[in-house]
Amino acid sequence: MDKILRIDLGAPGGPKAAVEPVGEYAGLGGRGLTSFIVAKEVDPLCHPLSAANKLVIAPGLLTGSSASTSGRLSVGCKSPLTGGIKESNAGGQAAQALARLGYLAVILEGRPAGDDLWKILIDKGGVRFEKANGLRMLGNYDAVAALRKEHGDKVAYMTIGQAGEMRLGAASIACTDRELRPTRHCGRGGVGAVMGSKQVKAIVIDEAGTTLRGPKDPVKFKAAVKVFNEGLQKHAVTGQGLPAFGTNVLTNVLNEAGAYPTFNFQQGRFDGAAKISGEAQAELEVKRGGLATHACHRGCIIQCSGIFNDAEGNYVTKQPEYETVWSHGGNCGIDDLDVIAQLDRMDDDIGLDTIEMGVTIGVAMEAGVIPFGDKAGALRLLGEVGQGTPLGRILGSGAGITGKVFGVERVPVVKNQALPAYDPRGVQGIGVTYATTPQGADHTAGYAIATNILKVGGFVDPLQTEGQVELSRNLQIATAAVDSTGMCLFIAFAVLDQPETFQALVDLLNSFYGLSLTGDDVAALGKKILSAERDFNARAGFTAADDRLPRFFEQEPLAPHHVTFNVKPQELDQVFNWQ
Amino acid sequence: MDKILRIDLGAPGGPKAAVEPVGEYAGLGGRGLTSFIVAKEVDPLCHPLSAANKLVIAPGLLTGSSASTSGRLSVGCKSPLTGGIKESNAGGQAAQALARLGYLAVILEGRPAGDDLWKILIDKGGVRFEKANGLRMLGNYDAVAALRKEHGDKVAYMTIGQAGEMRLGAASIACTDRELRPTRHCGRGGVGAVMGSKQVKAIVIDEAGTTLRGPKDPVKFKAAVKVFNEGLQKHAVTGQGLPAFGTNVLTNVLNEAGAYPTFNFQQGRFDGAAKISGEAQAELEVKRGGLATHACHRGCIIQCSGIFNDAEGNYVTKQPEYETVWSHGGNCGIDDLDVIAQLDRMDDDIGLDTIEMGVTIGVAMEAGVIPFGDKAGALRLLGEVGQGTPLGRILGSGAGITGKVFGVERVPVVKNQALPAYDPRGVQGIGVTYATTPQGADHTAGYAIATNILKVGGFVDPLQTEGQVELSRNLQIATAAVDSTGMCLFIAFAVLDQPETFQALVDLLNSFYGLSLTGDDVAALGKKILSAERDFNARAGFTAADDRLPRFFEQEPLAPHHVTFNVKPQELDQVFNWQ
C-alpha cells in the first residue's frame, strides 16, 4: 500500500487515471492523509462544487490488515456545507478493498466537460471509466441493485443517491456493507455533493486476487492483535454495551443525564425516550427476526450494528444509530422506532446525513412547516428531498440554510453543520468540541461524552466548565490520530481506560510498519493533523468567531438542569494551545 | 436635532420609547451614526433575527434643512444576508420628517413577547404604539393604502411587505415618496427582515408642526446652498443625464463598454440593451403620460426618477432604476420594459431588494429552474416570493442561498450579497469596491464607474489594474462621509469634478453646525466610519478571505474584452491601508 491513484475527471477526451508514489504524504493514512492532501492541493477559496475542489478517499494505516475493527474509510474535501476542510468517516467494505489493492488514497479532481454521469471501476488490473447515465437519479438501493447485476456481489460499491447528484449540502457517500447494502455513509459535510459535482455516480472496487496486507513483523503484529482484541472484548462498552444494544444504548443514558436534545434543543429530556431506546430497539429487532448484533465491515469484533426488520420480518434498514434515532426521534418529538427506521432507510437511499436531516426537520418543525411529533409529515418532508422539490432542496441543504430560509433563530449549527445528539448545556465538554473542531459541529471529533457521562478515561463533571477544554483538546488530538489508522473510533473506549490496549494499538502500528512510535508520537500526529486542518480553515476565512456555539446555548437555560453553556470564549481559544 | 429615540419592543407590558441625548454619538449622522451605534451596541455574534440585534434609522447631518438633495435615510443593523454590519440607504420622505422632529436616530431594539405585529407612530407629541395585526402579510402598496385611511396623506410611512414579515434575506424597508407610494427602499442586506423580526410592520412619521431645521449661520448657509445647487445643475451628469434619462442612462454606456453583466455574468454585452435603455425608457414614459423626470423626495434638484405607466396610461411603478432594469433585464436575458416595470412593482410591493432579486432569478435561470429570457417565468418566480412558497422563500433568501440550494457554481455574491450591474472584469475598479467594502458587494460604496467609465474625477482605465485600489479607497472614504450628510450620493459627480462644489458641501456643514471642517476632516470622518464597520465585521468573523470576488471572475474571461479580474489579493488588502 504505497501508491496514490489520481483521477482527473476533466481530462481532455474523458476521465484519466494515473498512479503515483506516496511521496511527501508517506506515513499518513485515513484522515491524516485526506486532510494533508486537501490542505496542500485545494484552493481554500475555491467553490466547493468547482473543478478546483478534490475528493480524497483514503483507507487507514492499518486497513486491509488482520487488525480488527480497522476498516474505516476517510473521505476529505472542501466541504460544501461548512466551507472548511472536511473529513467524513464510514464503515463498510470499500476501505478494505482499496487497501488490499494497494491504494493509500484515491484523489478525484477536475470535472467532466459534458453532462455524463460516470462510474469508476477499480481492480487489480487498473482503473476503467464507464458512463453511468442509466443510474441517473436512482437512490442508493436501486443504484447498487443495478450495479450488482453487472458487477456482482464480490465487490464494494461507493455510490451517491439523488442528494449527491443534486449537489445538496447534506449529501452523503454510501459504502456497501457485508450484505451489499448501501448503509454505511460518509455522512457529514456534504461530501456526496462533491462526488456529484464531479459527476461520479459510483465507484466499484474489486479486490479479487488480493490478500490481506502483511505486517513487517508478523510475530509482533499477531501478538499485538491478540492483546488489542482482548482489550476490546473485556471493556464494558466495546465488549458488552455496544454489541448488545448498539450505539442507541445511549438514549436512556443521555435522557437520564438531561442532555438529550428534544424539540430542536428546547429541552434536555424526552418523554418518549424509553420507547426508542437501544434496549427497546434490540428487543424489537430480535423479535422480528433481525439482528441486534452485526458488524458493518469484515473483521470488526465490536459489532455495534444490527438489522432492523418490519413487523412482517422484512428488512428495512441496518440498525439505526443512536444519532439517527435521536435526530429523527426525540429531536423531532417522534417516539416510534418504525418511523425512525423508515426515515433512516430513506436517508440511506437518497444519500443524506441522518444527523443533518433530523436536525433540519427539527428546525422546519420549529418554523411551523409541520408540527413536532408529526410522523407522516417527517416522512413526507424527507421524501421531498429525494424528489428534489423546492422544499426538499431547502431541507437537503441542511439545518443552517433551512433556518435562514424560514427565518428561524434557534438553529443548532456550528460552522453551518448540525449539532449531534448531546446538548452542550448538559454536557459542556462536548460543547467545547462542537465549537472548536475544524470539522463543524461533530461529536466524533472529540467525544467528551466518554468522560463527561460514561466515565471512560476518568470523569469530568458535565455541568461544570472546569477541565472541559483540556478534555476536548486531548480527545481531539487522540481522535485525529485514531482516524488516521482506519480504526473505528469506538476502540477509544478501551484505549482510554486500559493502558495495555493503548500500547497494543501503538504496537500494531510499529510492528506493521517497522517503526518505534511512542504515545507521544501518536499525539504529535494528532496535533499535526489538527494544525493542518485549522490552517486550511484560516486560509478559507475562518476565525475564532467560527469556534463558537450559537448564542442561544449561552442564553436559554436547558431543562431539567437549567444550565447554559458556560465555557468562556477565551477558554475555547485555548483548545489548540500548541499552535 | 439633538436627540435619539430608543424603542424597546421587548419591554415588559409592551413596547416602550425613551428619548435620550446624543451623548457620545454627537457629530455623527446617517451612515456614520448607524454604523457607530451598531458597532458599539450590537453583539457581532448575535443571530441577526434575535432580540440582540438593533435596527437603527438615521437621517443625515443636513437632512431636514434647506440644502438640496439631502433627504436620504440610513438604516443600519447586523445584516441577515451578510452576517456583517449593514447600512442601507433610501430616498423618500421619512428622513426629512424624522429630522424635522429632531431625531438624530431611532433605535429599535428587543423583540415583542407575543406574535402581535406593531406600528409605531411618531409625531411632535411623542411616540405611540398600536397593534397592526390587520396589516399582516399585506404588500407595501396595500399596507400603505390601509394606513393612509387612518393616518392620512401628510405623513411619511416606512413599511415592510411580506418578505420582511417572513424575515427573508432580501427583504427591504419601503419609504413612501412624495406621492405616498412605497417606492423608495432601503433594499440591501435584508434590513426588512430585521424590522420583521422585531414585529414592526409600519412606522408612521408625522412632521406636522415642525419647520425646516435652521443653520447656525443662515447667511453663509444660504450662500453655500446657492453655490452647491449651481454646481449640481451645471455638471453634465447631475444637470442633464440623470434628470433626462435617470440612472438607466447607464445601460447603453455599460453595454458599449462591454461591462454589462448578461445571462448571470456569462458575458459583458446584451443584444437587447437598446430596448431597455434609459433613452427608450424616457421616451416610453413620456408617451404614456408618465414622467421622465421626478424627485424621490422634497428638495431634490437632480430628480433622477420618473413615473412609469402602462400602455393604458395607468401608474405601474416609479421609473425603474438602472440597477433594476439590469438585474431583472439584461442579467436575465429579458429585454421588455413592461415586464421589468412589473417586476420592479412587485419587488416594491413584496418588499424586496431589486438587485438581489434580479441576480437571484439569474442564478435560478442558470440552475435551469426557468430559461434565460423567460418573462412569464420571472414574474411567476417573484410572485412565489410574495406567496411564501418554498421556492419563493429560497429566492427571497437571496442569490447565495439560491445558488447553494440549486448547486450552482457561478453565484455572483461577495459576503453573500449580490453583485450589482457592472461586471468587475470589465470595470476593475468597481471589482475592488465589491470585494472590499464592509457592506458586501455594493456599487454605491465606492462608485468607481464614475472614474473608470464616466471619466468623472479623472480617468482610470477600467480594464487595467493600475490605480484601481487607490481609486476605490478614495471613493469609499468619500462615500462614507457623504452617506453621513443625508446627501444623495449622486452629488458626488459634481463634487468630484468641481472643487467649488466640494467646497460648498463643506461650507454647508460648517455653516449649519458652526464648525470649521476642512476637506481633510471629511476624509477623516470617512475613514473613521469604515474602520468602525471593519472592526465590527472582524469581530463577527470576517477576514481578508471575505474581501474577495468569487473565483470565477478570476478564471472565466468576459466577452467581448476577454478579460478576467486581475487585481491581486495582496493589492485588495491595501484598500484600507490606514488601519
mmCIF file with all atom_site columns, N, CA, C and O in Angstrom, chain B residues 409-441:
data_model
loop_
_atom_site.group_PDB
_atom_site.id
_atom_site.type_symbol
_atom_site.label_atom_id
_atom_site.label_alt_id
_atom_site.label_comp_id
_atom_site.label_asym_id
_atom_site.label_entity_id
_atom_site.label_seq_id
_atom_site.pdbx_PDB_ins_code
_atom_site.Cartn_x
_atom_site.Cartn_y
_atom_site.Cartn_z
_atom_site.occupancy
_atom_site.B_iso_or_equiv
_atom_site.pdbx_formal_charge
_atom_site.auth_seq_id
_atom_site.auth_comp_id
_atom_site.auth_asym_id
_atom_site.auth_atom_id
_atom_site.pdbx_PDB_model_num
ATOM 1   N N  . GLU B 1 409 ? -22.573 26.857 -9.346  1.00 0.00 ? 409 GLU B N  1
ATOM 2   C CA . GLU B 1 409 ? -21.230 27.362 -9.028  1.00 0.00 ? 409 GLU B CA 1
ATOM 3   C C  . GLU B 1 409 ? -21.086 28.847 -9.331  1.00 0.00 ? 409 GLU B C  1
ATOM 4   O O  . GLU B 1 409 ? -20.447 29.576 -8.584  1.00 0.00 ? 409 GLU B O  1
ATOM 5   N N  . ARG B 1 410 ? -21.652 29.317 -10.449 1.00 0.00 ? 410 ARG B N  1
ATOM 6   C CA . ARG B 1 410 ? -21.480 30.733 -10.805 1.00 0.00 ? 410 ARG B CA 1
ATOM 7   C C  . ARG B 1 410 ? -22.508 31.569 -10.036 1.00 0.00 ? 410 ARG B C  1
ATOM 8   O O  . ARG B 1 410 ? -23.616 31.810 -10.504 1.00 0.00 ? 410 ARG B O  1
ATOM 9   N N  . VAL B 1 411 ? -22.120 31.988 -8.856  1.00 0.00 ? 411 VAL B N  1
ATOM 10  C CA . VAL B 1 411 ? -23.009 32.749 -7.989  1.00 0.00 ? 411 VAL B CA 1
ATOM 11  C C  . VAL B 1 411 ? -22.315 34.072 -7.669  1.00 0.00 ? 411 VAL B C  1
ATOM 12  O O  . VAL B 1 411 ? -21.362 34.109 -6.885  1.00 0.00 ? 411 VAL B O  1
ATOM 13  N N  . PRO B 1 412 ? -22.771 35.167 -8.285  1.00 0.00 ? 412 PRO B N  1
ATOM 14  C CA . PRO B 1 412 ? -22.068 36.444 -8.144  1.00 0.00 ? 412 PRO B CA 1
ATOM 15  C C  . PRO B 1 412 ? -22.428 37.171 -6.850  1.00 0.00 ? 412 PRO B C  1
ATOM 16  O O  . PRO B 1 412 ? -23.284 38.054 -6.845  1.00 0.00 ? 412 PRO B O  1
ATOM 17  N N  . VAL B 1 413 ? -21.790 36.786 -5.774  1.00 0.00 ? 413 VAL B N  1
ATOM 18  C CA . VAL B 1 413 ? -22.003 37.442 -4.478  1.00 0.00 ? 413 VAL B CA 1
ATOM 19  C C  . VAL B 1 413 ? -20.653 37.700 -3.825  1.00 0.00 ? 413 VAL B C  1
ATOM 20  O O  . VAL B 1 413 ? -19.684 36.981 -4.072  1.00 0.00 ? 413 VAL B O  1
ATOM 21  N N  . VAL B 1 414 ? -20.588 38.746 -3.010  1.00 0.00 ? 414 VAL B N  1
ATOM 22  C CA . VAL B 1 414 ? -19.478 38.941 -2.073  1.00 0.00 ? 414 VAL B CA 1
ATOM 23  C C  . VAL B 1 414 ? -20.088 39.145 -0.696  1.00 0.00 ? 414 VAL B C  1
ATOM 24  O O  . VAL B 1 414 ? -21.044 39.908 -0.550  1.00 0.00 ? 414 VAL B O  1
ATOM 25  N N  . LYS B 1 415 ? -19.556 38.457 0.275   1.00 0.00 ? 415 LYS B N  1
ATOM 26  C CA . LYS B 1 415 ? -20.138 38.460 1.619   1.00 0.00 ? 415 LYS B CA 1
ATOM 27  C C  . LYS B 1 415 ? -21.622 38.091 1.540   1.00 0.00 ? 415 LYS B C  1
ATOM 28  O O  . LYS B 1 415 ? -22.452 38.614 2.272   1.00 0.00 ? 415 LYS B O  1
ATOM 29  N N  . ASN B 1 416 ? -21.919 37.213 0.607   1.00 0.00 ? 416 ASN B N  1
ATOM 30  C CA . ASN B 1 416 ? -23.276 36.693 0.376   1.00 0.00 ? 416 ASN B CA 1
ATOM 31  C C  . ASN B 1 416 ? -24.251 37.735 -0.160  1.00 0.00 ? 416 ASN B C  1
ATOM 32  O O  . ASN B 1 416 ? -25.446 37.477 -0.217  1.00 0.00 ? 416 ASN B O  1
ATOM 33  N N  . GLN B 1 417 ? -23.787 38.887 -0.584  1.00 0.00 ? 417 GLN B N  1
ATOM 34  C CA . GLN B 1 417 ? -24.676 39.901 -1.164  1.00 0.00 ? 417 GLN B CA 1
ATOM 35  C C  . GLN B 1 417 ? -24.429 39.980 -2.671  1.00 0.00 ? 417 GLN B C  1
ATOM 36  O O  . GLN B 1 417 ? -23.279 39.977 -3.119  1.00 0.00 ? 417 GLN B O  1
ATOM 37  N N  . ALA B 1 418 ? -25.512 40.070 -3.416  1.00 0.00 ? 418 ALA B N  1
ATOM 38  C CA . ALA B 1 418 ? -25.429 40.007 -4.877  1.00 0.00 ? 418 ALA B CA 1
ATOM 39  C C  . ALA B 1 418 ? -24.690 41.200 -5.467  1.00 0.00 ? 418 ALA B C  1
ATOM 40  O O  . ALA B 1 418 ? -24.841 42.331 -5.018  1.00 0.00 ? 418 ALA B O  1
ATOM 41  N N  . LEU B 1 419 ? -23.906 40.926 -6.516  1.00 0.00 ? 419 LEU B N  1
ATOM 42  C CA . LEU B 1 419 ? -23.207 41.982 -7.244  1.00 0.00 ? 419 LEU B CA 1
ATOM 43  C C  . LEU B 1 419 ? -24.192 42.803 -8.066  1.00 0.00 ? 419 LEU B C  1
ATOM 44  O O  . LEU B 1 419 ? -25.075 42.249 -8.700  1.00 0.00 ? 419 LEU B O  1
ATOM 45  N N  . PRO B 1 420 ? -23.976 44.114 -8.080  1.00 0.00 ? 420 PRO B N  1
ATOM 46  C CA . PRO B 1 420 ? -24.788 44.991 -8.929  1.00 0.00 ? 420 PRO B CA 1
ATOM 47  C C  . PRO B 1 420 ? -24.367 44.950 -10.398 1.00 0.00 ? 420 PRO B C  1
ATOM 48  O O  . PRO B 1 420 ? -23.655 44.035 -10.836 1.00 0.00 ? 420 PRO B O  1
ATOM 49  N N  . ALA B 1 421 ? -24.767 45.979 -11.126 1.00 0.00 ? 421 ALA B N  1
ATOM 50  C CA . ALA B 1 421 ? -24.884 45.970 -12.574 1.00 0.00 ? 421 ALA B CA 1
ATOM 51  C C  . ALA B 1 421 ? -23.624 46.293 -13.365 1.00 0.00 ? 421 ALA B C  1
ATOM 52  O O  . ALA B 1 421 ? -23.717 46.834 -14.456 1.00 0.00 ? 421 ALA B O  1
ATOM 53  N N  . TYR B 1 422 ? -22.474 45.985 -12.822 1.00 0.00 ? 422 TYR B N  1
ATOM 54  C CA . TYR B 1 422 ? -21.229 46.301 -13.516 1.00 0.00 ? 422 TYR B CA 1
ATOM 55  C C  . TYR B 1 422 ? -20.313 45.104 -13.348 1.00 0.00 ? 422 TYR B C  1
ATOM 56  O O  . TYR B 1 422 ? -19.983 44.739 -12.209 1.00 0.00 ? 422 TYR B O  1
ATOM 57  N N  . ASP B 1 423 ? -19.904 44.493 -14.439 1.00 0.00 ? 423 ASP B N  1
ATOM 58  C CA . ASP B 1 423 ? -19.050 43.324 -14.304 1.00 0.00 ? 423 ASP B CA 1
ATOM 59  C C  . ASP B 1 423 ? -17.648 43.747 -13.879 1.00 0.00 ? 423 ASP B C  1
ATOM 60  O O  . ASP B 1 423 ? -17.021 44.592 -14.533 1.00 0.00 ? 423 ASP B O  1
ATOM 61  N N  . PRO B 1 424 ? -17.147 43.176 -12.800 1.00 0.00 ? 424 PRO B N  1
ATOM 62  C CA . PRO B 1 424 ? -15.835 43.596 -12.285 1.00 0.00 ? 424 PRO B CA 1
ATOM 63  C C  . PRO B 1 424 ? -14.678 43.242 -13.210 1.00 0.00 ? 424 PRO B C  1
ATOM 64  O O  . PRO B 1 424 ? -13.581 43.771 -13.033 1.00 0.00 ? 424 PRO B O  1
ATOM 65  N N  . ARG B 1 425 ? -14.931 42.386 -14.201 1.00 0.00 ? 425 ARG B N  1
ATOM 66  C CA . ARG B 1 425 ? -13.879 42.121 -15.178 1.00 0.00 ? 425 ARG B CA 1
ATOM 67  C C  . ARG B 1 425 ? -13.792 43.259 -16.187 1.00 0.00 ? 425 ARG B C  1
ATOM 68  O O  . ARG B 1 425 ? -12.715 43.600 -16.673 1.00 0.00 ? 425 ARG B O  1
ATOM 69  N N  . GLY B 1 426 ? -14.917 43.866 -16.480 1.00 0.00 ? 426 GLY B N  1
ATOM 70  C CA . GLY B 1 426 ? -14.965 44.965 -17.434 1.00 0.00 ? 426 GLY B CA 1
ATOM 71  C C  . GLY B 1 426 ? -14.684 46.320 -16.800 1.00 0.00 ? 426 GLY B C  1
ATOM 72  O O  . GLY B 1 426 ? -14.335 47.273 -17.481 1.00 0.00 ? 426 GLY B O  1
ATOM 73  N N  . VAL B 1 427 ? -14.882 46.386 -15.484 1.00 0.00 ? 427 VAL B N  1
ATOM 74  C CA . VAL B 1 427 ? -14.591 47.617 -14.732 1.00 0.00 ? 427 VAL B CA 1
ATOM 75  C C  . VAL B 1 427 ? -13.872 47.195 -13.458 1.00 0.00 ? 427 VAL B C  1
ATOM 76  O O  . VAL B 1 427 ? -14.482 46.965 -12.415 1.00 0.00 ? 427 VAL B O  1
ATOM 77  N N  . GLN B 1 428 ? -12.567 47.104 -13.559 1.00 0.00 ? 428 GLN B N  1
ATOM 78  C CA . GLN B 1 428 ? -11.799 46.502 -12.455 1.00 0.00 ? 428 GLN B CA 1
ATOM 79  C C  . GLN B 1 428 ? -11.921 47.318 -11.161 1.00 0.00 ? 428 GLN B C  1
ATOM 80  O O  . GLN B 1 428 ? -11.877 46.765 -10.069 1.00 0.00 ? 428 GLN B O  1
ATOM 81  N N  . GLY B 1 429 ? -12.100 48.622 -11.298 1.00 0.00 ? 429 GLY B N  1
ATOM 82  C CA . GLY B 1 429 ? -12.188 49.452 -10.085 1.00 0.00 ? 429 GLY B CA 1
ATOM 83  C C  . GLY B 1 429 ? -13.407 49.101 -9.247  1.00 0.00 ? 429 GLY B C  1
ATOM 84  O O  . GLY B 1 429 ? -13.325 49.049 -8.018  1.00 0.00 ? 429 GLY B O  1
ATOM 85  N N  . ILE B 1 430 ? -14.538 48.851 -9.901  1.00 0.00 ? 430 ILE B N  1
ATOM 86  C CA . ILE B 1 430 ? -15.733 48.518 -9.132  1.00 0.00 ? 430 ILE B CA 1
ATOM 87  C C  . ILE B 1 430 ? -15.567 47.134 -8.500  1.00 0.00 ? 430 ILE B C  1
ATOM 88  O O  . ILE B 1 430 ? -16.138 46.853 -7.438  1.00 0.00 ? 430 ILE B O  1
ATOM 89  N N  . GLY B 1 431 ? -14.757 46.282 -9.131  1.00 0.00 ? 431 GLY B N  1
ATOM 90  C CA . GLY B 1 431 ? -14.466 44.981 -8.529  1.00 0.00 ? 431 GLY B CA 1
ATOM 91  C C  . GLY B 1 431 ? -13.747 45.120 -7.197  1.00 0.00 ? 431 GLY B C  1
ATOM 92  O O  . GLY B 1 431 ? -14.001 44.358 -6.256  1.00 0.00 ? 431 GLY B O  1
ATOM 93  N N  . VAL B 1 432 ? -12.864 46.106 -7.121  1.00 0.00 ? 432 VAL B N  1
ATOM 94  C CA . VAL B 1 432 ? -12.174 46.358 -5.852  1.00 0.00 ? 432 VAL B CA 1
ATOM 95  C C  . VAL B 1 432 ? -13.173 46.771 -4.782  1.00 0.00 ? 432 VAL B C  1
ATOM 96  O O  . VAL B 1 432 ? -13.127 46.300 -3.641  1.00 0.00 ? 432 VAL B O  1
ATOM 97  N N  . THR B 1 433 ? -14.112 47.622 -5.168  1.00 0.00 ? 433 THR B N  1
ATOM 98  C CA . THR B 1 433 ? -15.141 48.039 -4.199  1.00 0.00 ? 433 THR B CA 1
ATOM 99  C C  . THR B 1 433 ? -16.019 46.863 -3.794  1.00 0.00 ? 433 THR B C  1
ATOM 100 O O  . THR B 1 433 ? -16.255 46.637 -2.601  1.00 0.00 ? 433 THR B O  1
ATOM 101 N N  . TYR B 1 434 ? -16.517 46.111 -4.775  1.00 0.00 ? 434 TYR B N  1
ATOM 102 C CA . TYR B 1 434 ? -17.337 44.936 -4.444  1.00 0.00 ? 434 TYR B CA 1
ATOM 103 C C  . TYR B 1 434 ? -16.632 44.033 -3.433  1.00 0.00 ? 434 TYR B C  1
ATOM 104 O O  . TYR B 1 434 ? -17.228 43.545 -2.487  1.00 0.00 ? 434 TYR B O  1
ATOM 105 N N  . ALA B 1 435 ? -15.357 43.775 -3.707  1.00 0.00 ? 435 ALA B N  1
ATOM 106 C CA . ALA B 1 435 ? -14.634 42.801 -2.893  1.00 0.00 ? 435 ALA B CA 1
ATOM 107 C C  . ALA B 1 435 ? -14.402 43.310 -1.475  1.00 0.00 ? 435 ALA B C  1
ATOM 108 O O  . ALA B 1 435 ? -14.517 42.547 -0.520  1.00 0.00 ? 435 ALA B O  1
ATOM 109 N N  . THR B 1 436 ? -14.112 44.581 -1.351  1.00 0.00 ? 436 THR B N  1
ATOM 110 C CA . THR B 1 436 ? -13.564 45.035 -0.066  1.00 0.00 ? 436 THR B CA 1
ATOM 111 C C  . THR B 1 436 ? -14.530 45.813 0.820   1.00 0.00 ? 436 THR B C  1
ATOM 112 O O  . THR B 1 436 ? -14.320 45.859 2.032   1.00 0.00 ? 436 THR B O  1
ATOM 113 N N  . THR B 1 437 ? -15.558 46.422 0.246   1.00 0.00 ? 437 THR B N  1
ATOM 114 C CA . THR B 1 437 ? -16.439 47.200 1.131   1.00 0.00 ? 437 THR B CA 1
ATOM 115 C C  . THR B 1 437 ? -16.993 46.318 2.239   1.00 0.00 ? 437 THR B C  1
ATOM 116 O O  . THR B 1 437 ? -17.371 45.171 1.990   1.00 0.00 ? 437 THR B O  1
ATOM 117 N N  . PRO B 1 438 ? -17.063 46.868 3.456   1.00 0.00 ? 438 PRO B N  1
ATOM 118 C CA . PRO B 1 438 ? -17.619 46.083 4.566   1.00 0.00 ? 438 PRO B CA 1
ATOM 119 C C  . PRO B 1 438 ? -19.088 45.729 4.367   1.00 0.00 ? 438 PRO B C  1
ATOM 120 O O  . PRO B 1 438 ? -19.624 44.912 5.115   1.00 0.00 ? 438 PRO B O  1
ATOM 121 N N  . GLN B 1 439 ? -19.731 46.337 3.353   1.00 0.00 ? 439 GLN B N  1
ATOM 122 C CA . GLN B 1 439 ? -21.177 46.162 3.184   1.00 0.00 ? 439 GLN B CA 1
ATOM 123 C C  . GLN B 1 439 ? -21.549 44.923 2.389   1.00 0.00 ? 439 GLN B C  1
ATOM 124 O O  . GLN B 1 439 ? -22.731 44.608 2.277   1.00 0.00 ? 439 GLN B O  1
ATOM 125 N N  . GLY B 1 440 ? -20.596 44.189 1.822   1.00 0.00 ? 440 GLY B N  1
ATOM 126 C CA . GLY B 1 440 ? -20.951 43.184 0.817   1.00 0.00 ? 440 GLY B CA 1
ATOM 127 C C  . GLY B 1 440 ? -21.078 43.878 -0.525  1.00 0.00 ? 440 GLY B C  1
ATOM 128 O O  . GLY B 1 440 ? -21.198 45.111 -0.584  1.00 0.00 ? 440 GLY B O  1
ATOM 129 N N  . ALA B 1 441 ? -21.054 43.093 -1.614  1.00 0.00 ? 441 ALA B N  1
ATOM 130 C CA . ALA B 1 441 ? -20.970 43.683 -2.953  1.00 0.00 ? 441 ALA B CA 1
ATOM 131 C C  . ALA B 1 441 ? -21.961 44.831 -3.104  1.00 0.00 ? 441 ALA B C  1
ATOM 132 O O  . ALA B 1 441 ? -23.174 44.627 -3.004  1.00 0.00 ? 441 ALA B O  1
#
